[in-house]
């Protein structure tokens, strides 16, 4: 009788794992064939051979691009090179990218940029906020953009116990932003289990120097986030969050 119970439980567990693996492949389109598409108005942007994770475009047409993300389970084309922030002027007929120099005092060797977002203050100074994963941790780096020098001046590293597994951010004002967390666990094997079992335990945070809190939860790998032009709605692929008055 005892052996029968054990075999029954083992069969149920294996069936559950099998069903979750099939569902995971369906969610990620793992079996989908990718058909080539001819896009005559597109051209290769050289200099981004290590991939581009995120882009944020200023009203004047300048675009910031994060590149070189190293993330567990993802292929990396330059594992020994630090990540970079590139600038591209979309007003040019044939836009090119330029790597932005980062000021001294910042640990450039462990720079691992993910999501990015910009904020322009009243005197038109541009600030760039970058999700960074140094040594596979999560921080948010604040930079000031020096347009004439084509450089970034590092101002501050933002850390908090809730800022773990941060994927993307959207900035509201000085040191104020919403952030998505794409995993509940930080251990690689537990992350795999979380994804396979489709545990909807990830969330969206609001951060400010005075308050850090979860504002939306129950997502399966909360990912990119953006803001509407009127600043009233913050949207991801899975939700729309109304801004508090």
GROMACS .gro file of C-alpha atoms in nm:
model
  245
    1UNK     CA    1   0.000   0.000   0.000
    2UNK     CA    2   0.283   0.237   0.091
    3UNK     CA    3   0.460   0.174  -0.241
    4UNK     CA    4   0.136   0.241  -0.431
    5UNK     CA    5   0.094   0.577  -0.258
    6UNK     CA    6   0.453   0.673  -0.334
    7UNK     CA    7   0.417   0.573  -0.701
    8UNK     CA    8   0.088   0.762  -0.725
    9UNK     CA    9   0.241   1.078  -0.579
   10UNK     CA   10   0.549   1.043  -0.802
   11UNK     CA   11   0.329   1.004  -1.109
   12UNK     CA   12   0.124   1.311  -1.013
   13UNK     CA   13   0.440   1.520  -0.963
   14UNK     CA   14   0.588   1.408  -1.295
   15UNK     CA   15   0.260   1.481  -1.472
   16UNK     CA   16   0.247   1.829  -1.319
   17UNK     CA   17   0.607   1.902  -1.420
   18UNK     CA   18   0.539   1.774  -1.773
   19UNK     CA   19   0.226   1.988  -1.807
   20UNK     CA   20   0.414   2.295  -1.677
   21UNK     CA   21   0.703   2.238  -1.922
   22UNK     CA   22   0.460   2.217  -2.215
   23UNK     CA   23   0.281   2.533  -2.097
   24UNK     CA   24   0.616   2.709  -2.056
   25UNK     CA   25   0.719   2.624  -2.414
   26UNK     CA   26   0.385   2.756  -2.538
   27UNK     CA   27   0.419   3.082  -2.341
   28UNK     CA   28   0.769   3.143  -2.474
   29UNK     CA   29   0.685   3.035  -2.833
   30UNK     CA   30   0.980   2.794  -2.815
   31UNK     CA   31   0.850   2.589  -3.108
   32UNK     CA   32   0.756   2.882  -3.330
   33UNK     CA   33   0.932   2.910  -3.666
   34UNK     CA   34   1.066   3.260  -3.733
   35UNK     CA   35   1.008   3.363  -4.091
   36UNK     CA   36   1.246   3.615  -4.253
   37UNK     CA   37   1.089   3.954  -4.324
   38UNK     CA   38   1.221   4.201  -4.578
   39UNK     CA   39   1.229   4.552  -4.429
   40UNK     CA   40   1.362   4.783  -4.703
   41UNK     CA   41   1.373   5.092  -4.480
   42UNK     CA   42   1.586   4.928  -4.210
   43UNK     CA   43   1.963   4.917  -4.204
   44UNK     CA   44   2.227   4.770  -3.976
   45UNK     CA   45   2.354   4.996  -3.698
   46UNK     CA   46   2.719   4.904  -3.653
   47UNK     CA   47   2.872   4.912  -3.308
   48UNK     CA   48   2.591   4.728  -3.129
   49UNK     CA   49   2.729   4.380  -3.187
   50UNK     CA   50   2.675   4.295  -2.818
   51UNK     CA   51   2.303   4.361  -2.850
   52UNK     CA   52   2.080   4.638  -2.720
   53UNK     CA   53   1.858   4.584  -2.416
   54UNK     CA   54   1.670   4.915  -2.393
   55UNK     CA   55   1.634   5.251  -2.565
   56UNK     CA   56   1.505   5.586  -2.442
   57UNK     CA   57   1.450   5.875  -2.684
   58UNK     CA   58   1.467   6.243  -2.588
   59UNK     CA   59   1.229   6.501  -2.743
   60UNK     CA   60   1.520   6.639  -2.950
   61UNK     CA   61   1.579   6.302  -3.120
   62UNK     CA   62   1.881   6.187  -2.922
   63UNK     CA   63   1.848   5.824  -2.815
   64UNK     CA   64   2.023   5.643  -2.531
   65UNK     CA   65   2.082   5.269  -2.579
   66UNK     CA   66   2.194   5.020  -2.315
   67UNK     CA   67   2.409   4.736  -2.443
   68UNK     CA   68   2.607   4.436  -2.322
   69UNK     CA   69   2.365   4.292  -2.064
   70UNK     CA   70   2.490   3.978  -1.891
   71UNK     CA   71   2.205   3.781  -1.738
   72UNK     CA   72   2.181   3.419  -1.616
   73UNK     CA   73   2.053   3.189  -1.887
   74UNK     CA   74   2.099   3.445  -2.165
   75UNK     CA   75   2.367   3.421  -2.437
   76UNK     CA   76   2.638   3.685  -2.421
   77UNK     CA   77   2.860   3.786  -2.712
   78UNK     CA   78   3.132   3.956  -2.506
   79UNK     CA   79   3.144   3.799  -2.159
   80UNK     CA   80   3.470   3.971  -2.065
   81UNK     CA   81   3.365   4.323  -2.168
   82UNK     CA   82   3.163   4.561  -1.948
   83UNK     CA   83   2.832   4.699  -2.064
   84UNK     CA   84   2.800   5.041  -2.226
   85UNK     CA   85   2.556   5.323  -2.291
   86UNK     CA   86   2.543   5.442  -2.650
   87UNK     CA   87   2.406   5.762  -2.799
   88UNK     CA   88   2.239   5.786  -3.140
   89UNK     CA   89   2.105   6.095  -3.313
   90UNK     CA   90   1.784   5.995  -3.490
   91UNK     CA   91   1.783   6.327  -3.680
   92UNK     CA   92   2.071   6.206  -3.896
   93UNK     CA   93   1.993   6.048  -4.231
   94UNK     CA   94   2.216   5.751  -4.146
   95UNK     CA   95   2.224   5.735  -3.765
   96UNK     CA   96   2.538   5.600  -3.599
   97UNK     CA   97   2.604   5.508  -3.239
   98UNK     CA   98   2.867   5.656  -3.013
   99UNK     CA   99   2.973   5.503  -2.682
  100UNK     CA  100   2.937   5.755  -2.400
  101UNK     CA  101   3.231   5.805  -2.167
  102UNK     CA  102   3.148   5.761  -1.798
  103UNK     CA  103   3.312   5.975  -1.532
  104UNK     CA  104   3.586   5.844  -1.305
  105UNK     CA  105   3.486   5.707  -0.967
  106UNK     CA  106   3.225   5.474  -1.112
  107UNK     CA  107   3.300   5.100  -1.134
  108UNK     CA  108   3.290   5.066  -1.510
  109UNK     CA  109   3.440   4.715  -1.506
  110UNK     CA  110   3.125   4.567  -1.347
  111UNK     CA  111   2.878   4.787  -1.540
  112UNK     CA  112   2.593   4.562  -1.653
  113UNK     CA  113   2.310   4.788  -1.782
  114UNK     CA  114   1.951   4.668  -1.823
  115UNK     CA  115   1.647   4.902  -1.841
  116UNK     CA  116   1.697   5.280  -1.873
  117UNK     CA  117   1.485   5.594  -1.837
  118UNK     CA  118   1.548   5.969  -1.867
  119UNK     CA  119   1.430   6.274  -1.677
  120UNK     CA  120   1.465   6.639  -1.792
  121UNK     CA  121   1.450   6.901  -1.519
  122UNK     CA  122   1.335   7.264  -1.541
  123UNK     CA  123   1.674   7.393  -1.656
  124UNK     CA  124   1.677   7.129  -1.936
  125UNK     CA  125   1.945   6.916  -1.772
  126UNK     CA  126   1.908   6.553  -1.878
  127UNK     CA  127   1.941   6.277  -1.620
  128UNK     CA  128   1.973   5.912  -1.720
  129UNK     CA  129   1.872   5.637  -1.477
  130UNK     CA  130   2.012   5.291  -1.547
  131UNK     CA  131   1.921   4.955  -1.395
  132UNK     CA  132   2.259   4.797  -1.324
  133UNK     CA  133   2.348   4.438  -1.229
  134UNK     CA  134   2.703   4.450  -1.090
  135UNK     CA  135   2.802   4.099  -0.984
  136UNK     CA  136   2.441   3.993  -1.059
  137UNK     CA  137   2.297   4.228  -0.794
  138UNK     CA  138   2.051   4.510  -0.870
  139UNK     CA  139   2.111   4.882  -0.832
  140UNK     CA  140   1.985   5.194  -1.007
  141UNK     CA  141   2.254   5.436  -1.124
  142UNK     CA  142   2.185   5.806  -1.169
  143UNK     CA  143   2.388   5.993  -1.435
  144UNK     CA  144   2.388   6.349  -1.566
  145UNK     CA  145   2.420   6.374  -1.943
  146UNK     CA  146   2.682   6.619  -2.071
  147UNK     CA  147   2.570   6.675  -2.429
  148UNK     CA  148   2.868   6.882  -2.546
  149UNK     CA  149   3.120   6.630  -2.411
  150UNK     CA  150   2.906   6.331  -2.507
  151UNK     CA  151   2.960   6.184  -2.161
  152UNK     CA  152   2.782   6.069  -1.847
  153UNK     CA  153   2.867   6.198  -1.500
  154UNK     CA  154   2.783   5.946  -1.231
  155UNK     CA  155   2.590   6.109  -0.946
  156UNK     CA  156   2.454   5.832  -0.725
  157UNK     CA  157   2.397   5.460  -0.678
  158UNK     CA  158   2.050   5.374  -0.546
  159UNK     CA  159   2.012   5.055  -0.342
  160UNK     CA  160   1.724   4.913  -0.142
  161UNK     CA  161   1.627   4.572  -0.006
  162UNK     CA  162   1.320   4.570  -0.233
  163UNK     CA  163   1.522   4.656  -0.543
  164UNK     CA  164   1.604   4.296  -0.636
  165UNK     CA  165   1.584   4.138  -0.982
  166UNK     CA  166   1.501   4.479  -1.128
  167UNK     CA  167   1.427   4.470  -1.500
  168UNK     CA  168   1.312   4.816  -1.610
  169UNK     CA  169   1.228   5.159  -1.467
  170UNK     CA  170   1.036   5.470  -1.568
  171UNK     CA  171   1.142   5.793  -1.399
  172UNK     CA  172   0.889   6.044  -1.267
  173UNK     CA  173   1.123   6.304  -1.118
  174UNK     CA  174   1.447   6.338  -0.921
  175UNK     CA  175   1.510   5.997  -0.761
  176UNK     CA  176   1.147   5.893  -0.814
  177UNK     CA  177   1.058   5.602  -1.036
  178UNK     CA  178   0.852   5.290  -1.090
  179UNK     CA  179   1.052   4.967  -1.127
  180UNK     CA  180   0.956   4.619  -1.243
  181UNK     CA  181   1.097   4.304  -1.085
  182UNK     CA  182   1.108   4.013  -1.327
  183UNK     CA  183   1.177   3.736  -1.073
  184UNK     CA  184   1.079   3.667  -0.713
  185UNK     CA  185   1.382   3.447  -0.642
  186UNK     CA  186   1.747   3.536  -0.698
  187UNK     CA  187   1.887   3.181  -0.703
  188UNK     CA  188   1.924   3.063  -1.064
  189UNK     CA  189   1.763   2.720  -1.009
  190UNK     CA  190   1.474   2.868  -0.812
  191UNK     CA  191   1.427   3.122  -1.091
  192UNK     CA  192   1.396   2.834  -1.340
  193UNK     CA  193   1.140   2.668  -1.114
  194UNK     CA  194   0.952   2.997  -1.085
  195UNK     CA  195   0.936   3.033  -1.463
  196UNK     CA  196   0.838   2.672  -1.533
  197UNK     CA  197   0.569   2.669  -1.265
  198UNK     CA  198   0.446   3.012  -1.382
  199UNK     CA  199   0.448   3.151  -1.029
  200UNK     CA  200   0.294   3.495  -1.055
  201UNK     CA  201   0.495   3.644  -0.771
  202UNK     CA  202   0.666   3.941  -0.938
  203UNK     CA  203   0.562   4.301  -0.891
  204UNK     CA  204   0.603   4.671  -0.961
  205UNK     CA  205   0.764   4.905  -0.709
  206UNK     CA  206   0.746   5.276  -0.649
  207UNK     CA  207   1.071   5.429  -0.525
  208UNK     CA  208   1.142   5.768  -0.374
  209UNK     CA  209   1.386   5.877  -0.101
  210UNK     CA  210   1.093   5.892   0.143
  211UNK     CA  211   0.900   5.582   0.044
  212UNK     CA  212   0.952   5.247  -0.126
  213UNK     CA  213   0.650   5.023  -0.175
  214UNK     CA  214   0.490   4.759  -0.396
  215UNK     CA  215   0.215   4.918  -0.606
  216UNK     CA  216   0.109   4.623  -0.825
  217UNK     CA  217   0.170   4.250  -0.795
  218UNK     CA  218   0.067   3.909  -0.924
  219UNK     CA  219   0.263   3.913  -1.253
  220UNK     CA  220   0.452   3.641  -1.434
  221UNK     CA  221   0.794   3.807  -1.486
  222UNK     CA  222   0.706   4.179  -1.483
  223UNK     CA  223   0.914   4.325  -1.764
  224UNK     CA  224   0.930   4.656  -1.950
  225UNK     CA  225   0.744   4.963  -1.824
  226UNK     CA  226   0.673   5.302  -1.980
  227UNK     CA  227   0.470   5.616  -1.916
  228UNK     CA  228   0.200   5.788  -2.120
  229UNK     CA  229   0.268   6.136  -2.254
  230UNK     CA  230   0.035   6.295  -1.999
  231UNK     CA  231   0.219   6.111  -1.715
  232UNK     CA  232  -0.111   5.966  -1.592
  233UNK     CA  233  -0.066   5.601  -1.688
  234UNK     CA  234   0.232   5.371  -1.645
  235UNK     CA  235   0.200   5.069  -1.868
  236UNK     CA  236   0.367   4.734  -1.917
  237UNK     CA  237   0.271   4.450  -2.147
  238UNK     CA  238   0.046   4.320  -1.869
  239UNK     CA  239  -0.109   4.617  -1.691
  240UNK     CA  240  -0.188   4.985  -1.686
  241UNK     CA  241  -0.131   5.165  -1.357
  242UNK     CA  242  -0.295   5.501  -1.294
  243UNK     CA  243  -0.063   5.759  -1.144
  244UNK     CA  244  -0.164   5.886  -0.797
  245UNK     CA  245  -0.284   6.246  -0.789
   0.00000   0.00000   0.00000
